[in-house]
C-alpha cells in the first residue's frame, strides 16, 4: 500500500553552524555535491508558473547557467510556460536530489535573457537540438511523432549545418527573493532554513518541518 511506503532519512544534517550566509553560495555547494555524487539529472528543476485564471502549472526544465544574477533556462517563447510568464512573471523553482535527501525551493521573478546570450547558447547545442527548436511548435496539438521527424528533415534541408536561432526561442533568468534549503532527517524532524531578502541583506530563519 502507498501509505506503508516510508524512508527514514539518514544521509546528513544541516545546522546553523554549517549553513553559509549567502544562499547562492549554499546552493552552489549543494549543486556541486549533487553533480559529484552522480545524482541523476542534478540540474533538473521544477518550474511553476500561474496562468491568467490563477491555475498553477509545473514542469521539469534544466538549469543551464547559475550565477549571483539568477537561474537560467531555455525554452520556446511561444509555448504555454512563456505565455504564463508573460501574464505573470512571479515563478517558483524546486530542486530535489533524492540520493542526498535534499531539496531546494526558490521563489522570485523571471525575465528574458539578452538575445546575444540566447544566441551564443543556441549555437553551443548539438545540431539536432538546434533543428528541434525549429521543428517543434511547442504546446500546440500535432498529428503524430512522425510529423516532428518530417519537420526536422525539412529544416535540415533548409539550413544544412548552419542553423540560425529562431526568434521564438531563447532564455529566461529567474531572480530569487527567497530560498529554502531542506535536509531530510530521521523521524521526519527535517532541517529547513529559509533565506529572505530584507533591507538588502539575506535574513536566515530555521523553520519547523
Short mmCIF file of N, CA, C and O in Angstrom, two decimals, residues 16-128:
data_model
loop_
_atom_site.label_atom_id
_atom_site.label_comp_id
_atom_site.label_asym_id
_atom_site.label_seq_id
_atom_site.Cartn_x
_atom_site.Cartn_y
_atom_site.Cartn_z
N UNK A 16 22.86 25.52 12.04
CA UNK A 16 23.20 26.93 11.99
C UNK A 16 24.69 27.18 11.81
O UNK A 16 25.10 28.17 11.21
N UNK A 17 25.51 26.30 12.36
CA UNK A 17 26.96 26.47 12.25
C UNK A 17 27.48 26.09 10.87
O UNK A 17 28.55 26.56 10.47
N UNK A 18 26.74 25.28 10.16
CA UNK A 18 27.20 24.76 8.87
C UNK A 18 26.72 25.58 7.69
O UNK A 18 27.43 25.73 6.69
N UNK A 19 25.49 26.10 7.77
CA UNK A 19 24.89 26.75 6.60
C UNK A 19 25.64 28.05 6.28
O UNK A 19 26.06 28.78 7.18
N UNK A 20 25.82 28.32 5.00
CA UNK A 20 26.53 29.51 4.56
C UNK A 20 25.61 30.74 4.62
O UNK A 20 24.39 30.61 4.53
N UNK A 21 26.21 31.91 4.74
CA UNK A 21 25.43 33.13 4.93
C UNK A 21 24.74 33.61 3.66
O UNK A 21 23.76 34.35 3.72
N UNK A 22 25.27 33.21 2.50
CA UNK A 22 24.68 33.63 1.23
C UNK A 22 24.01 32.43 0.58
O UNK A 22 24.65 31.39 0.38
N UNK A 23 22.72 32.52 0.24
CA UNK A 23 22.01 31.35 -0.32
C UNK A 23 22.55 30.90 -1.67
O UNK A 23 22.47 29.72 -2.01
N UNK A 24 23.11 31.82 -2.45
CA UNK A 24 23.71 31.43 -3.73
C UNK A 24 24.92 30.53 -3.48
O UNK A 24 25.13 29.54 -4.20
N UNK A 25 25.72 30.86 -2.47
CA UNK A 25 26.88 30.02 -2.13
C UNK A 25 26.42 28.66 -1.61
O UNK A 25 27.01 27.63 -1.95
N UNK A 26 25.38 28.65 -0.79
CA UNK A 26 24.86 27.38 -0.26
C UNK A 26 24.32 26.52 -1.39
O UNK A 26 24.54 25.31 -1.43
N UNK A 27 23.60 27.15 -2.33
CA UNK A 27 23.08 26.39 -3.47
C UNK A 27 24.22 25.83 -4.30
O UNK A 27 24.19 24.65 -4.71
N UNK A 28 25.23 26.63 -4.58
CA UNK A 28 26.37 26.17 -5.37
C UNK A 28 27.04 24.97 -4.71
O UNK A 28 27.41 24.00 -5.38
N UNK A 29 27.17 25.02 -3.40
CA UNK A 29 27.79 23.91 -2.66
C UNK A 29 26.96 22.64 -2.83
O UNK A 29 27.51 21.57 -3.13
N UNK A 30 25.67 22.74 -2.64
CA UNK A 30 24.81 21.56 -2.77
C UNK A 30 24.73 21.07 -4.20
O UNK A 30 24.71 19.85 -4.44
N UNK A 31 24.67 21.98 -5.18
CA UNK A 31 24.62 21.55 -6.58
C UNK A 31 25.90 20.82 -6.95
O UNK A 31 25.85 19.78 -7.63
N UNK A 32 27.04 21.33 -6.54
CA UNK A 32 28.32 20.67 -6.83
C UNK A 32 28.35 19.26 -6.25
O UNK A 32 28.78 18.30 -6.91
N UNK A 33 27.86 19.10 -5.03
CA UNK A 33 27.83 17.77 -4.41
C UNK A 33 26.86 16.85 -5.13
O UNK A 33 27.11 15.65 -5.27
N UNK A 34 25.75 17.41 -5.62
CA UNK A 34 24.79 16.59 -6.38
C UNK A 34 25.41 16.09 -7.67
O UNK A 34 25.22 14.93 -8.06
N UNK A 35 26.17 16.94 -8.35
CA UNK A 35 26.84 16.54 -9.59
C UNK A 35 27.92 15.50 -9.29
O UNK A 35 28.02 14.48 -9.98
N UNK A 36 28.71 15.73 -8.26
CA UNK A 36 29.80 14.81 -7.92
C UNK A 36 29.29 13.47 -7.42
O UNK A 36 29.99 12.46 -7.54
N UNK A 37 28.09 13.44 -6.88
CA UNK A 37 27.53 12.19 -6.35
C UNK A 37 26.85 11.35 -7.42
O UNK A 37 26.23 10.33 -7.11
N UNK A 38 26.95 11.77 -8.67
CA UNK A 38 26.31 11.08 -9.79
C UNK A 38 24.79 11.05 -9.64
O UNK A 38 24.12 10.11 -10.10
N UNK A 39 24.25 12.06 -9.00
CA UNK A 39 22.80 12.21 -8.91
C UNK A 39 22.22 12.29 -10.33
O UNK A 39 22.72 13.04 -11.16
N UNK A 40 21.19 11.52 -10.61
CA UNK A 40 20.59 11.54 -11.94
C UNK A 40 19.95 12.91 -12.20
O UNK A 40 19.18 13.41 -11.39
N UNK A 41 20.29 13.51 -13.32
CA UNK A 41 19.79 14.83 -13.73
C UNK A 41 19.90 15.85 -12.59
O UNK A 41 18.89 16.42 -12.13
N UNK A 42 21.09 16.14 -12.10
CA UNK A 42 21.24 17.06 -10.97
C UNK A 42 20.80 18.49 -11.27
O UNK A 42 20.49 19.25 -10.35
N UNK A 43 20.74 18.87 -12.55
CA UNK A 43 20.33 20.23 -12.90
C UNK A 43 18.84 20.32 -13.24
O UNK A 43 18.37 21.39 -13.63
N UNK A 44 18.12 19.23 -13.10
CA UNK A 44 16.67 19.27 -13.36
C UNK A 44 15.97 20.04 -12.26
O UNK A 44 16.26 19.86 -11.07
N UNK A 45 15.05 20.91 -12.64
CA UNK A 45 14.31 21.70 -11.65
C UNK A 45 12.86 21.82 -12.07
O UNK A 45 12.53 21.88 -13.25
N UNK A 46 11.97 21.83 -11.09
CA UNK A 46 10.56 22.08 -11.35
C UNK A 46 10.37 23.58 -11.48
O UNK A 46 10.77 24.34 -10.59
N UNK A 47 9.77 24.01 -12.57
CA UNK A 47 9.41 25.41 -12.77
C UNK A 47 7.90 25.53 -12.66
O UNK A 47 7.16 24.86 -13.39
N UNK A 48 7.43 26.36 -11.73
CA UNK A 48 5.99 26.57 -11.55
C UNK A 48 5.62 27.99 -11.97
O UNK A 48 6.27 28.95 -11.55
N UNK A 49 4.58 28.07 -12.79
CA UNK A 49 4.05 29.34 -13.27
C UNK A 49 2.55 29.38 -12.99
O UNK A 49 1.95 28.37 -12.61
N UNK A 50 1.93 30.54 -13.20
CA UNK A 50 0.50 30.71 -12.98
C UNK A 50 -0.12 31.34 -14.21
O UNK A 50 0.41 32.31 -14.75
N UNK A 51 -1.26 30.79 -14.66
CA UNK A 51 -1.90 31.34 -15.85
C UNK A 51 -2.87 32.46 -15.46
O UNK A 51 -3.00 32.83 -14.29
N UNK A 52 -3.55 33.01 -16.45
CA UNK A 52 -4.42 34.16 -16.23
C UNK A 52 -5.60 33.85 -15.32
O UNK A 52 -6.22 34.76 -14.74
N UNK A 53 -5.93 32.56 -15.17
CA UNK A 53 -7.03 32.14 -14.30
C UNK A 53 -6.52 31.73 -12.91
O UNK A 53 -7.26 31.13 -12.13
N UNK A 54 -5.24 32.02 -12.65
CA UNK A 54 -4.57 31.69 -11.38
C UNK A 54 -4.41 30.19 -11.17
O UNK A 54 -4.25 29.73 -10.05
N UNK A 55 -4.45 29.44 -12.27
CA UNK A 55 -4.19 28.00 -12.20
C UNK A 55 -2.68 27.77 -12.24
O UNK A 55 -2.02 28.17 -13.20
N UNK A 56 -2.09 27.14 -11.22
CA UNK A 56 -0.65 26.85 -11.26
C UNK A 56 -0.34 25.75 -12.28
O UNK A 56 -1.15 24.86 -12.51
N UNK A 57 0.86 25.84 -12.86
CA UNK A 57 1.36 24.83 -13.78
C UNK A 57 2.81 24.53 -13.41
O UNK A 57 3.59 25.45 -13.17
N UNK A 58 3.18 23.25 -13.38
CA UNK A 58 4.55 22.86 -13.05
C UNK A 58 5.07 21.89 -14.08
O UNK A 58 4.33 21.06 -14.61
N UNK A 59 6.37 22.00 -14.35
CA UNK A 59 7.03 21.07 -15.28
C UNK A 59 8.53 21.08 -14.99
O UNK A 59 9.06 22.01 -14.35
N UNK A 60 9.23 20.07 -15.48
CA UNK A 60 10.67 19.99 -15.30
C UNK A 60 11.37 20.72 -16.44
O UNK A 60 11.02 20.57 -17.62
N UNK A 61 12.36 21.54 -16.09
CA UNK A 61 13.26 22.16 -17.07
C UNK A 61 14.68 21.95 -16.56
O UNK A 61 14.89 21.52 -15.42
N UNK A 62 15.67 22.26 -17.39
CA UNK A 62 17.06 22.06 -17.00
C UNK A 62 17.75 23.39 -16.75
O UNK A 62 17.64 24.32 -17.56
N UNK A 63 18.43 23.48 -15.63
CA UNK A 63 19.24 24.66 -15.31
C UNK A 63 20.46 24.67 -16.23
O UNK A 63 21.22 23.70 -16.28
N UNK A 64 20.67 25.77 -16.95
CA UNK A 64 21.78 25.85 -17.89
C UNK A 64 22.84 26.86 -17.49
O UNK A 64 23.94 26.85 -18.04
N UNK A 65 22.54 27.72 -16.54
CA UNK A 65 23.55 28.65 -16.02
C UNK A 65 23.09 29.11 -14.65
O UNK A 65 21.89 29.28 -14.40
N UNK A 66 24.05 29.29 -13.76
CA UNK A 66 23.75 29.74 -12.41
C UNK A 66 24.83 30.71 -11.96
O UNK A 66 26.00 30.39 -11.97
N UNK A 67 24.42 31.94 -11.61
CA UNK A 67 25.32 32.95 -11.07
C UNK A 67 24.58 33.69 -9.98
O UNK A 67 23.40 33.42 -9.70
N UNK A 68 25.23 34.69 -9.37
CA UNK A 68 24.54 35.51 -8.39
C UNK A 68 23.38 36.28 -9.02
O UNK A 68 22.50 36.77 -8.30
N UNK A 69 23.37 36.40 -10.34
CA UNK A 69 22.27 37.10 -11.01
C UNK A 69 21.00 36.27 -11.04
O UNK A 69 19.90 36.81 -11.08
N UNK A 70 21.14 34.93 -11.04
CA UNK A 70 19.96 34.08 -11.06
C UNK A 70 20.17 32.76 -11.77
O UNK A 70 21.30 32.34 -12.04
N UNK A 71 19.04 32.12 -12.08
CA UNK A 71 19.00 30.77 -12.62
C UNK A 71 18.46 30.82 -14.05
O UNK A 71 17.35 31.31 -14.27
N UNK A 72 19.22 30.30 -15.01
CA UNK A 72 18.87 30.44 -16.42
C UNK A 72 18.41 29.11 -17.00
O UNK A 72 19.03 28.06 -16.78
N UNK A 73 17.30 29.16 -17.74
CA UNK A 73 16.84 28.01 -18.53
C UNK A 73 16.40 28.52 -19.90
O UNK A 73 16.20 29.73 -20.10
N UNK A 74 16.26 27.60 -20.86
CA UNK A 74 15.91 27.97 -22.23
C UNK A 74 14.65 27.24 -22.66
O UNK A 74 14.40 26.10 -22.24
N UNK A 75 13.88 27.89 -23.53
CA UNK A 75 12.62 27.30 -23.96
C UNK A 75 12.10 28.01 -25.20
O UNK A 75 12.71 28.95 -25.71
N UNK A 76 10.94 27.55 -25.66
CA UNK A 76 10.24 28.18 -26.78
C UNK A 76 9.40 29.33 -26.24
O UNK A 76 8.58 29.14 -25.34
N UNK A 77 9.57 30.51 -26.78
CA UNK A 77 8.84 31.69 -26.30
C UNK A 77 7.35 31.66 -26.69
O UNK A 77 6.60 32.55 -26.26
N UNK A 78 6.94 30.70 -27.50
CA UNK A 78 5.54 30.60 -27.90
C UNK A 78 4.79 29.52 -27.12
O UNK A 78 3.59 29.35 -27.31
N UNK A 79 5.49 28.78 -26.26
CA UNK A 79 4.87 27.70 -25.51
C UNK A 79 4.04 28.18 -24.34
O UNK A 79 3.99 29.37 -24.01
N UNK A 80 3.39 27.23 -23.66
CA UNK A 80 2.50 27.56 -22.56
C UNK A 80 3.22 28.29 -21.43
O UNK A 80 2.71 29.28 -20.88
N UNK A 81 4.42 27.81 -21.06
CA UNK A 81 5.11 28.43 -19.93
C UNK A 81 5.46 29.88 -20.22
O UNK A 81 5.35 30.75 -19.35
N UNK A 82 5.85 30.15 -21.48
CA UNK A 82 6.19 31.53 -21.86
C UNK A 82 4.95 32.42 -21.84
O UNK A 82 5.03 33.59 -21.44
N UNK A 83 3.82 31.90 -22.28
CA UNK A 83 2.58 32.67 -22.24
C UNK A 83 2.20 33.01 -20.80
O UNK A 83 1.76 34.12 -20.50
N UNK A 84 2.39 32.04 -19.90
CA UNK A 84 2.07 32.27 -18.49
C UNK A 84 3.03 33.28 -17.88
O UNK A 84 2.62 34.14 -17.07
N UNK A 85 4.31 33.20 -18.24
CA UNK A 85 5.30 34.16 -17.73
C UNK A 85 4.97 35.57 -18.22
O UNK A 85 5.12 36.54 -17.47
N UNK A 86 4.52 35.68 -19.46
CA UNK A 86 4.16 36.99 -20.00
C UNK A 86 3.00 37.60 -19.22
O UNK A 86 2.90 38.82 -19.06
N UNK A 87 2.12 36.75 -18.71
CA UNK A 87 0.96 37.21 -17.94
C UNK A 87 1.32 37.50 -16.48
O UNK A 87 0.76 38.40 -15.86
N UNK A 88 2.26 36.72 -15.93
CA UNK A 88 2.64 36.85 -14.52
C UNK A 88 4.07 36.37 -14.38
O UNK A 88 4.35 35.17 -14.53
N UNK A 89 5.00 37.26 -14.08
CA UNK A 89 6.41 36.89 -14.06
C UNK A 89 6.88 36.39 -12.69
O UNK A 89 8.07 36.24 -12.46
N UNK A 90 5.95 36.11 -11.77
CA UNK A 90 6.30 35.51 -10.50
C UNK A 90 6.32 33.99 -10.67
O UNK A 90 5.32 33.39 -11.10
N UNK A 91 7.44 33.37 -10.32
CA UNK A 91 7.60 31.94 -10.54
C UNK A 91 8.24 31.28 -9.31
O UNK A 91 8.72 31.96 -8.40
N UNK A 92 8.25 29.95 -9.32
CA UNK A 92 8.93 29.18 -8.28
C UNK A 92 9.72 28.07 -8.94
O UNK A 92 9.33 27.51 -9.98
N UNK A 93 10.85 27.73 -8.31
CA UNK A 93 11.69 26.62 -8.74
C UNK A 93 11.82 25.63 -7.58
O UNK A 93 11.75 26.02 -6.41
N UNK A 94 12.02 24.36 -7.91
CA UNK A 94 12.30 23.36 -6.88
C UNK A 94 13.30 22.35 -7.43
O UNK A 94 13.14 21.86 -8.56
N UNK A 95 14.35 22.10 -6.67
CA UNK A 95 15.33 21.06 -6.96
C UNK A 95 15.17 19.95 -5.93
O UNK A 95 14.98 20.23 -4.74
N UNK A 96 15.26 18.69 -6.38
CA UNK A 96 15.20 17.56 -5.45
C UNK A 96 16.30 16.58 -5.82
O UNK A 96 16.37 16.12 -6.96
N UNK A 97 17.17 16.28 -4.85
CA UNK A 97 18.27 15.34 -5.04
C UNK A 97 18.07 14.17 -4.09
O UNK A 97 18.52 14.19 -2.93
N UNK A 98 17.35 13.12 -4.55
CA UNK A 98 16.94 12.02 -3.65
C UNK A 98 18.09 11.32 -2.95
O UNK A 98 17.98 11.00 -1.76
N UNK A 99 19.19 11.06 -3.67
CA UNK A 99 20.27 10.31 -3.04
C UNK A 99 20.94 11.09 -1.92
O UNK A 99 21.54 10.50 -1.01
N UNK A 100 20.81 12.43 -1.95
CA UNK A 100 21.37 13.28 -0.90
C UNK A 100 20.29 13.69 0.11
O UNK A 100 20.60 14.36 1.10
N UNK A 101 19.04 13.28 -0.17
CA UNK A 101 17.91 13.60 0.71
C UNK A 101 17.80 15.11 0.92
O UNK A 101 17.59 15.59 2.03
N UNK A 102 17.90 15.85 -0.20
CA UNK A 102 17.90 17.31 -0.13
C UNK A 102 16.93 17.92 -1.14
O UNK A 102 16.73 17.37 -2.22
N UNK A 103 16.39 19.06 -0.74
CA UNK A 103 15.50 19.82 -1.61
C UNK A 103 15.81 21.31 -1.44
O UNK A 103 16.14 21.76 -0.34
N UNK A 104 15.71 22.04 -2.56
CA UNK A 104 15.84 23.50 -2.51
C UNK A 104 14.64 24.10 -3.23
O UNK A 104 14.33 23.72 -4.36
N UNK A 105 13.97 25.02 -2.55
CA UNK A 105 12.85 25.76 -3.13
C UNK A 105 13.25 27.22 -3.29
O UNK A 105 13.87 27.80 -2.39
N UNK A 106 12.90 27.79 -4.44
CA UNK A 106 13.28 29.17 -4.77
C UNK A 106 12.05 29.89 -5.31
O UNK A 106 11.32 29.34 -6.14
N UNK A 107 11.84 31.11 -4.85
CA UNK A 107 10.76 31.95 -5.37
C UNK A 107 11.34 33.27 -5.83
O UNK A 107 12.30 33.77 -5.24
N UNK A 108 10.76 33.82 -6.90
CA UNK A 108 11.26 35.08 -7.41
C UNK A 108 10.53 35.51 -8.67
O UNK A 108 9.41 35.07 -8.94
N UNK A 109 11.18 36.35 -9.44
CA UNK A 109 10.63 36.85 -10.70
C UNK A 109 11.52 36.41 -11.85
O UNK A 109 12.69 36.07 -11.66
N UNK A 110 10.96 36.42 -13.05
CA UNK A 110 11.68 35.91 -14.21
C UNK A 110 11.58 36.90 -15.36
O UNK A 110 10.58 37.61 -15.50
N UNK A 111 12.64 36.98 -16.16
CA UNK A 111 12.63 37.81 -17.36
C UNK A 111 13.50 37.14 -18.42
O UNK A 111 14.29 36.23 -18.11
N UNK A 112 13.36 37.59 -19.66
CA UNK A 112 14.17 37.04 -20.74
C UNK A 112 15.63 37.47 -20.58
O UNK A 112 15.91 38.57 -20.11
N UNK A 113 16.54 36.60 -20.99
CA UNK A 113 17.95 36.97 -21.01
C UNK A 113 18.22 37.76 -22.28
O UNK A 113 17.41 37.82 -23.20
N UNK A 114 19.38 38.37 -22.32
CA UNK A 114 19.80 39.12 -23.50
C UNK A 114 19.81 38.22 -24.73
O UNK A 114 20.21 37.05 -24.67
N UNK A 115 19.38 38.76 -25.87
CA UNK A 115 19.30 37.97 -27.11
C UNK A 115 20.66 37.41 -27.50
O UNK A 115 20.75 36.27 -27.99
N UNK A 116 21.72 38.16 -27.28
CA UNK A 116 23.06 37.67 -27.62
C UNK A 116 23.43 36.46 -26.78
O UNK A 116 24.10 35.53 -27.26
N UNK A 117 23.00 36.44 -25.52
CA UNK A 117 23.27 35.30 -24.64
C UNK A 117 22.53 34.07 -25.16
O UNK A 117 23.09 32.96 -25.22
N UNK A 118 21.26 34.25 -25.54
CA UNK A 118 20.48 33.14 -26.09
C UNK A 118 21.11 32.59 -27.37
O UNK A 118 21.19 31.37 -27.58
N UNK A 119 21.55 33.50 -28.23
CA UNK A 119 22.16 33.07 -29.50
C UNK A 119 23.44 32.29 -29.26
O UNK A 119 23.68 31.25 -29.89
N UNK A 120 24.26 32.78 -28.35
CA UNK A 120 25.51 32.09 -28.03
C UNK A 120 25.24 30.68 -27.50
O UNK A 120 25.88 29.71 -27.92
N UNK A 121 24.28 30.56 -26.60
CA UNK A 121 23.96 29.24 -26.06
C UNK A 121 23.36 28.34 -27.14
O UNK A 121 23.71 27.15 -27.24
N UNK A 122 22.48 28.89 -27.97
CA UNK A 122 21.84 28.09 -29.02
C UNK A 122 22.88 27.41 -29.90
O UNK A 122 22.77 26.22 -30.21
N UNK A 123 23.93 28.12 -30.27
CA UNK A 123 24.94 27.55 -31.17
C UNK A 123 25.92 26.63 -30.45
O UNK A 123 26.73 25.97 -31.11
N UNK A 124 25.82 26.55 -29.13
CA UNK A 124 26.63 25.58 -28.38
C UNK A 124 25.92 24.23 -28.30
O UNK A 124 26.54 23.23 -27.91
N UNK A 125 24.65 24.17 -28.67
CA UNK A 125 23.88 22.94 -28.59
C UNK A 125 24.20 22.03 -29.77
O UNK A 125 24.62 22.50 -30.84
N UNK A 126 23.99 20.71 -29.63
CA UNK A 126 24.13 19.81 -30.78
C UNK A 126 23.20 20.25 -31.91
O UNK A 126 22.11 20.79 -31.66
N UNK A 127 23.62 20.02 -33.13
CA UNK A 127 22.82 20.49 -34.27
C UNK A 127 21.43 19.87 -34.26
O UNK A 127 20.45 20.50 -34.68
N UNK A 128 21.31 18.64 -33.76
CA UNK A 128 20.00 18.00 -33.70
C UNK A 128 19.05 18.79 -32.79
O UNK A 128 17.86 18.94 -33.09
#
